[in-house]
N, CA, C and O atoms as a Maestro MAE file, in Angstrom:
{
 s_m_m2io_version
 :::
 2.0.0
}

f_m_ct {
 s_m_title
 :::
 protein
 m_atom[192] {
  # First column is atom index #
  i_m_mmod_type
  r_m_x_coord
  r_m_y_coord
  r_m_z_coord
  i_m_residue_number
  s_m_chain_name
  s_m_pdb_residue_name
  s_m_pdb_atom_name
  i_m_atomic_number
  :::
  1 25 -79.971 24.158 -8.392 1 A "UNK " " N  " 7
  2 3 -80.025 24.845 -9.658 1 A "UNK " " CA " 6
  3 2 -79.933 26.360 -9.452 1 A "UNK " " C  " 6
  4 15 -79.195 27.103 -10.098 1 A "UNK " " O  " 8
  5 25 -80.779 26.731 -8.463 2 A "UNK " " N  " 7
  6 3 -80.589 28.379 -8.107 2 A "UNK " " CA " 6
  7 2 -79.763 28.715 -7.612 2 A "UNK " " C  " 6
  8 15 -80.135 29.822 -7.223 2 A "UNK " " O  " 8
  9 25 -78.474 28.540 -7.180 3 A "UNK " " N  " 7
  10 3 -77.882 29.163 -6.544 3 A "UNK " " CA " 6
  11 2 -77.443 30.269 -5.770 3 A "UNK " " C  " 6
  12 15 -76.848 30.160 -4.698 3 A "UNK " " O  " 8
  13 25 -77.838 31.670 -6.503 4 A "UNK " " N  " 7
  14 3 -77.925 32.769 -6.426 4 A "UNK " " CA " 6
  15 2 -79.266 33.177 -5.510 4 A "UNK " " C  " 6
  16 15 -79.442 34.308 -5.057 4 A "UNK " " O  " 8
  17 25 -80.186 32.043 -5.318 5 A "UNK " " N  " 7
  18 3 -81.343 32.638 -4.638 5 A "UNK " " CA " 6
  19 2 -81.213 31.921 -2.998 5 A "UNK " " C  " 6
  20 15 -81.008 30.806 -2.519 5 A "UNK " " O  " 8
  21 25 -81.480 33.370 -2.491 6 A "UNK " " N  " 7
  22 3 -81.562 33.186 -0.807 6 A "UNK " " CA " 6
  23 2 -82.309 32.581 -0.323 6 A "UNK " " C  " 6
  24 15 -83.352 33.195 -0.550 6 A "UNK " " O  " 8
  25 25 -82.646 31.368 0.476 7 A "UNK " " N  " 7
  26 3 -83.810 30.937 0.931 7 A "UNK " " CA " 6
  27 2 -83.710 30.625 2.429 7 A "UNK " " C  " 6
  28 15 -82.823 29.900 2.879 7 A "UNK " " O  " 8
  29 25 -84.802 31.288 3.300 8 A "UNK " " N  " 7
  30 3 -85.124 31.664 4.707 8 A "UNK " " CA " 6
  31 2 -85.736 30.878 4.611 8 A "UNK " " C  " 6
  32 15 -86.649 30.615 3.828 8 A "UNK " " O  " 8
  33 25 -84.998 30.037 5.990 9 A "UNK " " N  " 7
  34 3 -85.493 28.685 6.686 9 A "UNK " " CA " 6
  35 2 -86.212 29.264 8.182 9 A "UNK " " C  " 6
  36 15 -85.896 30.411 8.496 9 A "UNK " " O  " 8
  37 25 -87.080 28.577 9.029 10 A "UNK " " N  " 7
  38 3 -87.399 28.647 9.880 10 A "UNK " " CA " 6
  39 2 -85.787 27.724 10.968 10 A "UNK " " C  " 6
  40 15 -85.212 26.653 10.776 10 A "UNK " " O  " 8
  41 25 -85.593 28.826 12.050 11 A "UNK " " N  " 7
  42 3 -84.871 27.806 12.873 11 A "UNK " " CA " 6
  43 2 -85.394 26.650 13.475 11 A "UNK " " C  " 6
  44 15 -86.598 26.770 13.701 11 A "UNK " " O  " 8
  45 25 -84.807 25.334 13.889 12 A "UNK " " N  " 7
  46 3 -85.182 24.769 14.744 12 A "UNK " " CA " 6
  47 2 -85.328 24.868 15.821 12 A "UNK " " C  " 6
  48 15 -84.326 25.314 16.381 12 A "UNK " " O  " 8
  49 25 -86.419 24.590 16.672 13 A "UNK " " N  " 7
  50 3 -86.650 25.172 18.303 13 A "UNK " " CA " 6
  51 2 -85.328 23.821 18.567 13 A "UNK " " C  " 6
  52 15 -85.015 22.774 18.000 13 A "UNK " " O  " 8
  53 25 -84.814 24.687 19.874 14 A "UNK " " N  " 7
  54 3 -83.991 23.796 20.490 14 A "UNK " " CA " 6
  55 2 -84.576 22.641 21.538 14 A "UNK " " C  " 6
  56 15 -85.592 22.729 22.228 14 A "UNK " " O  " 8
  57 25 -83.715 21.625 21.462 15 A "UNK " " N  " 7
  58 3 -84.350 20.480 21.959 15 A "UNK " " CA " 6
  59 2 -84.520 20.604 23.622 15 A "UNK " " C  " 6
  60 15 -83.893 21.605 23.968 15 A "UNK " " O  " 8
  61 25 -85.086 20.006 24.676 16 A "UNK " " N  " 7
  62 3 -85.499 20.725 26.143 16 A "UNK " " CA " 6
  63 2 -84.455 19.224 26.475 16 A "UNK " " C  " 6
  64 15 -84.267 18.221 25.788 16 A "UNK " " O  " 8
  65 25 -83.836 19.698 28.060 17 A "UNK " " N  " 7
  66 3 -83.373 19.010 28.461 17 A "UNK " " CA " 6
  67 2 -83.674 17.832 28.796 17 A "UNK " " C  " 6
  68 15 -84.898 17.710 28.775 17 A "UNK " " O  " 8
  69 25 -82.973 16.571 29.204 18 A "UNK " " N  " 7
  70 3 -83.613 15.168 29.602 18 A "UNK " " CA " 6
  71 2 -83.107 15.254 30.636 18 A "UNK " " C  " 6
  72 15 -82.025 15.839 30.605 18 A "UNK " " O  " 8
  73 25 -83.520 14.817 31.842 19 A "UNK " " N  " 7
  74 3 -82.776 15.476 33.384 19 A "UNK " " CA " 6
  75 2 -82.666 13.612 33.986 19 A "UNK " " C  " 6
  76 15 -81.920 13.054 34.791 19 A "UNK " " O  " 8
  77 25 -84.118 12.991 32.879 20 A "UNK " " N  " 7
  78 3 -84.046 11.567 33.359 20 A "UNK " " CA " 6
  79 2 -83.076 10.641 32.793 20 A "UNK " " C  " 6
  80 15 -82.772 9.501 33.146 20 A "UNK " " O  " 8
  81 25 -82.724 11.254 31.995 21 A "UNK " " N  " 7
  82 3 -81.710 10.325 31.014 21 A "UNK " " CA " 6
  83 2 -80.144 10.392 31.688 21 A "UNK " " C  " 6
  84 15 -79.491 9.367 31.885 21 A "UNK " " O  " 8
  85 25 -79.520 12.098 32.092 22 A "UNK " " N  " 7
  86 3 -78.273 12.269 32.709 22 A "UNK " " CA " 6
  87 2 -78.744 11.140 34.122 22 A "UNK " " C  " 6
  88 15 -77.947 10.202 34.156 22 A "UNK " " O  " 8
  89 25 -79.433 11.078 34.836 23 A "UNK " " N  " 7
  90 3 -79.696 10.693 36.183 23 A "UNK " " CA " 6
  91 2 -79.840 9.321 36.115 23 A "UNK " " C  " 6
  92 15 -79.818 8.797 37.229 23 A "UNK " " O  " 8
  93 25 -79.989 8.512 35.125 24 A "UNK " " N  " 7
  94 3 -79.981 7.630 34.458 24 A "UNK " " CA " 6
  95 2 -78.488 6.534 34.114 24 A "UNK " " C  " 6
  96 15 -78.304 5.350 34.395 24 A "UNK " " O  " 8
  97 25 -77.474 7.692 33.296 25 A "UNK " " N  " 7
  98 3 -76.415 7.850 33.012 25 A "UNK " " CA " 6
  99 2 -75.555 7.425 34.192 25 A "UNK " " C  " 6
  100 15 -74.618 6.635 34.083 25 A "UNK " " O  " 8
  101 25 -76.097 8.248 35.807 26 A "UNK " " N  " 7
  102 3 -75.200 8.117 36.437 26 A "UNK " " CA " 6
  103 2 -75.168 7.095 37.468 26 A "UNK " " C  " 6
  104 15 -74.231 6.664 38.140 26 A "UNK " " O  " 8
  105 25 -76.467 6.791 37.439 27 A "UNK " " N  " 7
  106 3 -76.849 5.653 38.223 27 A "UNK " " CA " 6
  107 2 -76.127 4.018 37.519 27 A "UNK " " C  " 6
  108 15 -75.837 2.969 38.096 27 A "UNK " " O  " 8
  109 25 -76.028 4.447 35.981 28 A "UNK " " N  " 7
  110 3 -75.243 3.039 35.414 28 A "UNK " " CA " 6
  111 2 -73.765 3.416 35.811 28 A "UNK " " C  " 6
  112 15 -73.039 2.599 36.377 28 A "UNK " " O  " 8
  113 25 -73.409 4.517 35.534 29 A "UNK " " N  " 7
  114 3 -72.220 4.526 36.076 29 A "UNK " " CA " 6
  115 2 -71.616 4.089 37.180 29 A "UNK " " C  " 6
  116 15 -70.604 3.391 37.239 29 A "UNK " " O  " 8
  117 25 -72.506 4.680 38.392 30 A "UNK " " N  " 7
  118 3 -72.310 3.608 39.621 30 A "UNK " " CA " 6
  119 2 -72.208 2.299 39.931 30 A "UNK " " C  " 6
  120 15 -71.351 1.777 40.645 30 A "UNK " " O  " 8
  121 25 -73.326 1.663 39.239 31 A "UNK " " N  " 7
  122 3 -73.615 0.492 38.787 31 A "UNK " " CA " 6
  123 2 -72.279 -0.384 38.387 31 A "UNK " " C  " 6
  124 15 -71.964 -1.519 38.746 31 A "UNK " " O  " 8
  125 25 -71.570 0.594 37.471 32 A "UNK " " N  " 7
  126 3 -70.494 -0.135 36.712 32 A "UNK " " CA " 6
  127 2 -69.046 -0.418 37.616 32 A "UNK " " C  " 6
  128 15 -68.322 -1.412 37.659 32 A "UNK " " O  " 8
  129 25 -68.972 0.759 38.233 33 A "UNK " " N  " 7
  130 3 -68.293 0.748 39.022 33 A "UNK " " CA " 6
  131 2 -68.040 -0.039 40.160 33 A "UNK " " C  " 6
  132 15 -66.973 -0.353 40.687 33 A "UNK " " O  " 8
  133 25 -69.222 -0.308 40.451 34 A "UNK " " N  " 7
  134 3 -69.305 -1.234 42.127 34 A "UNK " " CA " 6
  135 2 -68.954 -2.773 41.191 34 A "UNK " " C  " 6
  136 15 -68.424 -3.742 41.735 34 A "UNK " " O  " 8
  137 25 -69.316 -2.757 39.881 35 A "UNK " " N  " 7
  138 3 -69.531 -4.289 39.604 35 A "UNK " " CA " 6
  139 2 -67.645 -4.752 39.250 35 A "UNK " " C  " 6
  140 15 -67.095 -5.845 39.383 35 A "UNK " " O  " 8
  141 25 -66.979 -3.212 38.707 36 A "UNK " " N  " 7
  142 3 -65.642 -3.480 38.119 36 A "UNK " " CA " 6
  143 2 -64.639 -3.989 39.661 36 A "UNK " " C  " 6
  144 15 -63.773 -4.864 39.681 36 A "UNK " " O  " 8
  145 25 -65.026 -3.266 40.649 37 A "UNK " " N  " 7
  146 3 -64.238 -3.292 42.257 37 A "UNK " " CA " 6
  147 2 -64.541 -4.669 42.794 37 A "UNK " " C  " 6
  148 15 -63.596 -5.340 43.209 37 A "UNK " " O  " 8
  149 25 -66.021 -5.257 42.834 38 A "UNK " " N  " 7
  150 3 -65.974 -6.608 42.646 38 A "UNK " " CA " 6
  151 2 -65.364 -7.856 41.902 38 A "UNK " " C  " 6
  152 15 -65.023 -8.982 42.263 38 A "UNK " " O  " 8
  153 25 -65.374 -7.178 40.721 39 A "UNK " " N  " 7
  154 3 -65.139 -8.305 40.109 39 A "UNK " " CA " 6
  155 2 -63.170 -8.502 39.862 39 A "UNK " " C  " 6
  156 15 -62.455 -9.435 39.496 39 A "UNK " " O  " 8
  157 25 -62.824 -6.536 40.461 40 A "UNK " " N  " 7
  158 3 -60.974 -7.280 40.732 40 A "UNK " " CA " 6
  159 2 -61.073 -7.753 41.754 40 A "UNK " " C  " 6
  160 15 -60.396 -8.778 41.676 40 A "UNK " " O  " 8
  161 25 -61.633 -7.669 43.061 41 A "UNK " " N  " 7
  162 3 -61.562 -8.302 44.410 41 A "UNK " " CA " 6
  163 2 -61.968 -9.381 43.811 41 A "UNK " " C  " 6
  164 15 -61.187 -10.149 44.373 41 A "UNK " " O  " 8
  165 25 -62.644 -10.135 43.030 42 A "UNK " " N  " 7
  166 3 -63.259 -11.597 43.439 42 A "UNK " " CA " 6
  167 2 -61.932 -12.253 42.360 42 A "UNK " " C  " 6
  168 15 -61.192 -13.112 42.840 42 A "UNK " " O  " 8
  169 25 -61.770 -11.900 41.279 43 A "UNK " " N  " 7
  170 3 -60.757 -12.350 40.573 43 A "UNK " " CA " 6
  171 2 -59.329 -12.064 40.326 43 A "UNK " " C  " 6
  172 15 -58.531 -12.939 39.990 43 A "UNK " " O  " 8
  173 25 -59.068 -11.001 40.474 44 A "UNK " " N  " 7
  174 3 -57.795 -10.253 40.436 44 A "UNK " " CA " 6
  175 2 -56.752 -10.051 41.232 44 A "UNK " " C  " 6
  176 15 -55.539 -10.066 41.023 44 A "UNK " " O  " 8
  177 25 -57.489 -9.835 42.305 45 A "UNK " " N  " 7
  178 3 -56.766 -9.514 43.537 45 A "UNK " " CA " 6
  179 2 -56.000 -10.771 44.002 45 A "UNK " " C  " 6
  180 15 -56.438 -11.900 43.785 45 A "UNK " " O  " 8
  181 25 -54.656 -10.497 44.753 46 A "UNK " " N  " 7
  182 3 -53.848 -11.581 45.032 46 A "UNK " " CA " 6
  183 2 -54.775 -12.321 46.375 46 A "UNK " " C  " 6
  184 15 -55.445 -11.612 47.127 46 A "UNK " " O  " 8
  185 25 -54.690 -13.873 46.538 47 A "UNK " " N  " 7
  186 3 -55.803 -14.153 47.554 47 A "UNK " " CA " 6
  187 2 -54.917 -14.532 48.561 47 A "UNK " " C  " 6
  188 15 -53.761 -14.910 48.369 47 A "UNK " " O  " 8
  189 25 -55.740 -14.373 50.147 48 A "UNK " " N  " 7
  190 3 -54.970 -13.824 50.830 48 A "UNK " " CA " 6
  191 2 -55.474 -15.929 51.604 48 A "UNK " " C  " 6
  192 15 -54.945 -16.352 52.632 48 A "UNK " " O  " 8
  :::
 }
 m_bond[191] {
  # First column is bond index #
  i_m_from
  i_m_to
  i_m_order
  :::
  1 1 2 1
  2 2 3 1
  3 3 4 2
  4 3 5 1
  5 5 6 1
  6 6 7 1
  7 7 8 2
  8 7 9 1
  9 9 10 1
  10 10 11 1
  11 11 12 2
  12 11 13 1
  13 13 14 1
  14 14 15 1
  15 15 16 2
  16 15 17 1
  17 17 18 1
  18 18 19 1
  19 19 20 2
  20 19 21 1
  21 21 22 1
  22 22 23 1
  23 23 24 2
  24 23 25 1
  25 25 26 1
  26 26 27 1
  27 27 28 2
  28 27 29 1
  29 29 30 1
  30 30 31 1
  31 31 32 2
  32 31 33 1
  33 33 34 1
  34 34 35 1
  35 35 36 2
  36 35 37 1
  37 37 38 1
  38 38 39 1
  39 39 40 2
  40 39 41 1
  41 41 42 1
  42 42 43 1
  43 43 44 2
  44 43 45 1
  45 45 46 1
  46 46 47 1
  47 47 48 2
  48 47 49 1
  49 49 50 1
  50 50 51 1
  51 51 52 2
  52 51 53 1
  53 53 54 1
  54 54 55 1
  55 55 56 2
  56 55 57 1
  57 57 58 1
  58 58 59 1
  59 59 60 2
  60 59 61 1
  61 61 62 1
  62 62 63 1
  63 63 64 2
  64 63 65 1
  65 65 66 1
  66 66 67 1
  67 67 68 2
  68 67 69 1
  69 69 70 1
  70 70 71 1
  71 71 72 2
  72 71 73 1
  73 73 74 1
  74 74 75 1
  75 75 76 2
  76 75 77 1
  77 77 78 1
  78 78 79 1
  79 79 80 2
  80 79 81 1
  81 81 82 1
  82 82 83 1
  83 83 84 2
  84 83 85 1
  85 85 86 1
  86 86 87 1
  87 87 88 2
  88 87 89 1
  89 89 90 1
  90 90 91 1
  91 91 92 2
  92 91 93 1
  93 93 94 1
  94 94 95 1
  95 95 96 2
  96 95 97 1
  97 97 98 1
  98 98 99 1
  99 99 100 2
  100 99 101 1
  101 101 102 1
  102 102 103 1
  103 103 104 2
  104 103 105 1
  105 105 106 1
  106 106 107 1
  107 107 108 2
  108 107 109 1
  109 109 110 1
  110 110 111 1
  111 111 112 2
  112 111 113 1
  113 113 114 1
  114 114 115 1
  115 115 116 2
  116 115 117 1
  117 117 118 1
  118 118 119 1
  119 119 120 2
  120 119 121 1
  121 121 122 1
  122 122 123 1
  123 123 124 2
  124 123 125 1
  125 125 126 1
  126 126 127 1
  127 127 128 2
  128 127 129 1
  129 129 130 1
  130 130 131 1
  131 131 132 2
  132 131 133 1
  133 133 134 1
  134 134 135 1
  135 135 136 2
  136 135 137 1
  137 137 138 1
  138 138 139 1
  139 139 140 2
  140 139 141 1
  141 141 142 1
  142 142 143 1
  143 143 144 2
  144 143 145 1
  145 145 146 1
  146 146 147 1
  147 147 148 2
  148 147 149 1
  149 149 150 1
  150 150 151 1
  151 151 152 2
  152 151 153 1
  153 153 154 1
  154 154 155 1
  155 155 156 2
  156 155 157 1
  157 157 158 1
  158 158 159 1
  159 159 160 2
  160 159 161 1
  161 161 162 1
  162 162 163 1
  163 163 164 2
  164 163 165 1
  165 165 166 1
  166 166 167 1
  167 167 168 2
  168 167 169 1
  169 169 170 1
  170 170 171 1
  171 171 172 2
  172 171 173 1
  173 173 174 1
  174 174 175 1
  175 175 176 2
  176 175 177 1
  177 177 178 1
  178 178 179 1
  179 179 180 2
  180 179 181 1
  181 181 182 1
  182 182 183 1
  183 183 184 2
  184 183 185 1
  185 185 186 1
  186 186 187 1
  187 187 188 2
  188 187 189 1
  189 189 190 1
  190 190 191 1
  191 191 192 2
  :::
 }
}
């Protein structure tokens, strides 16, 4: 309705890093990886 009126917000504090969550991240990543290289060697791969 006011339009014309200025209203001063408090900023939000910024959020603090998660150091467990990236470290987390990369450990599934690995994870994913070793399971994708397996699973073309066990299925994919031409058998010898």
């Amino acid at each position: 309705m006011n339009d014309n009126i200025i209203q001063f917000r408090k900023p939000k504090p910024p959020k603090k890093p998660r150091p467990g969550l990236r470290r987390a991240a990369q450990i599934g990543a690995a994870v994913a990886a070793i399971a994708a290289v397996w699973a073309y060697y066990a299925y994919l791969a031409p058998q010898m």
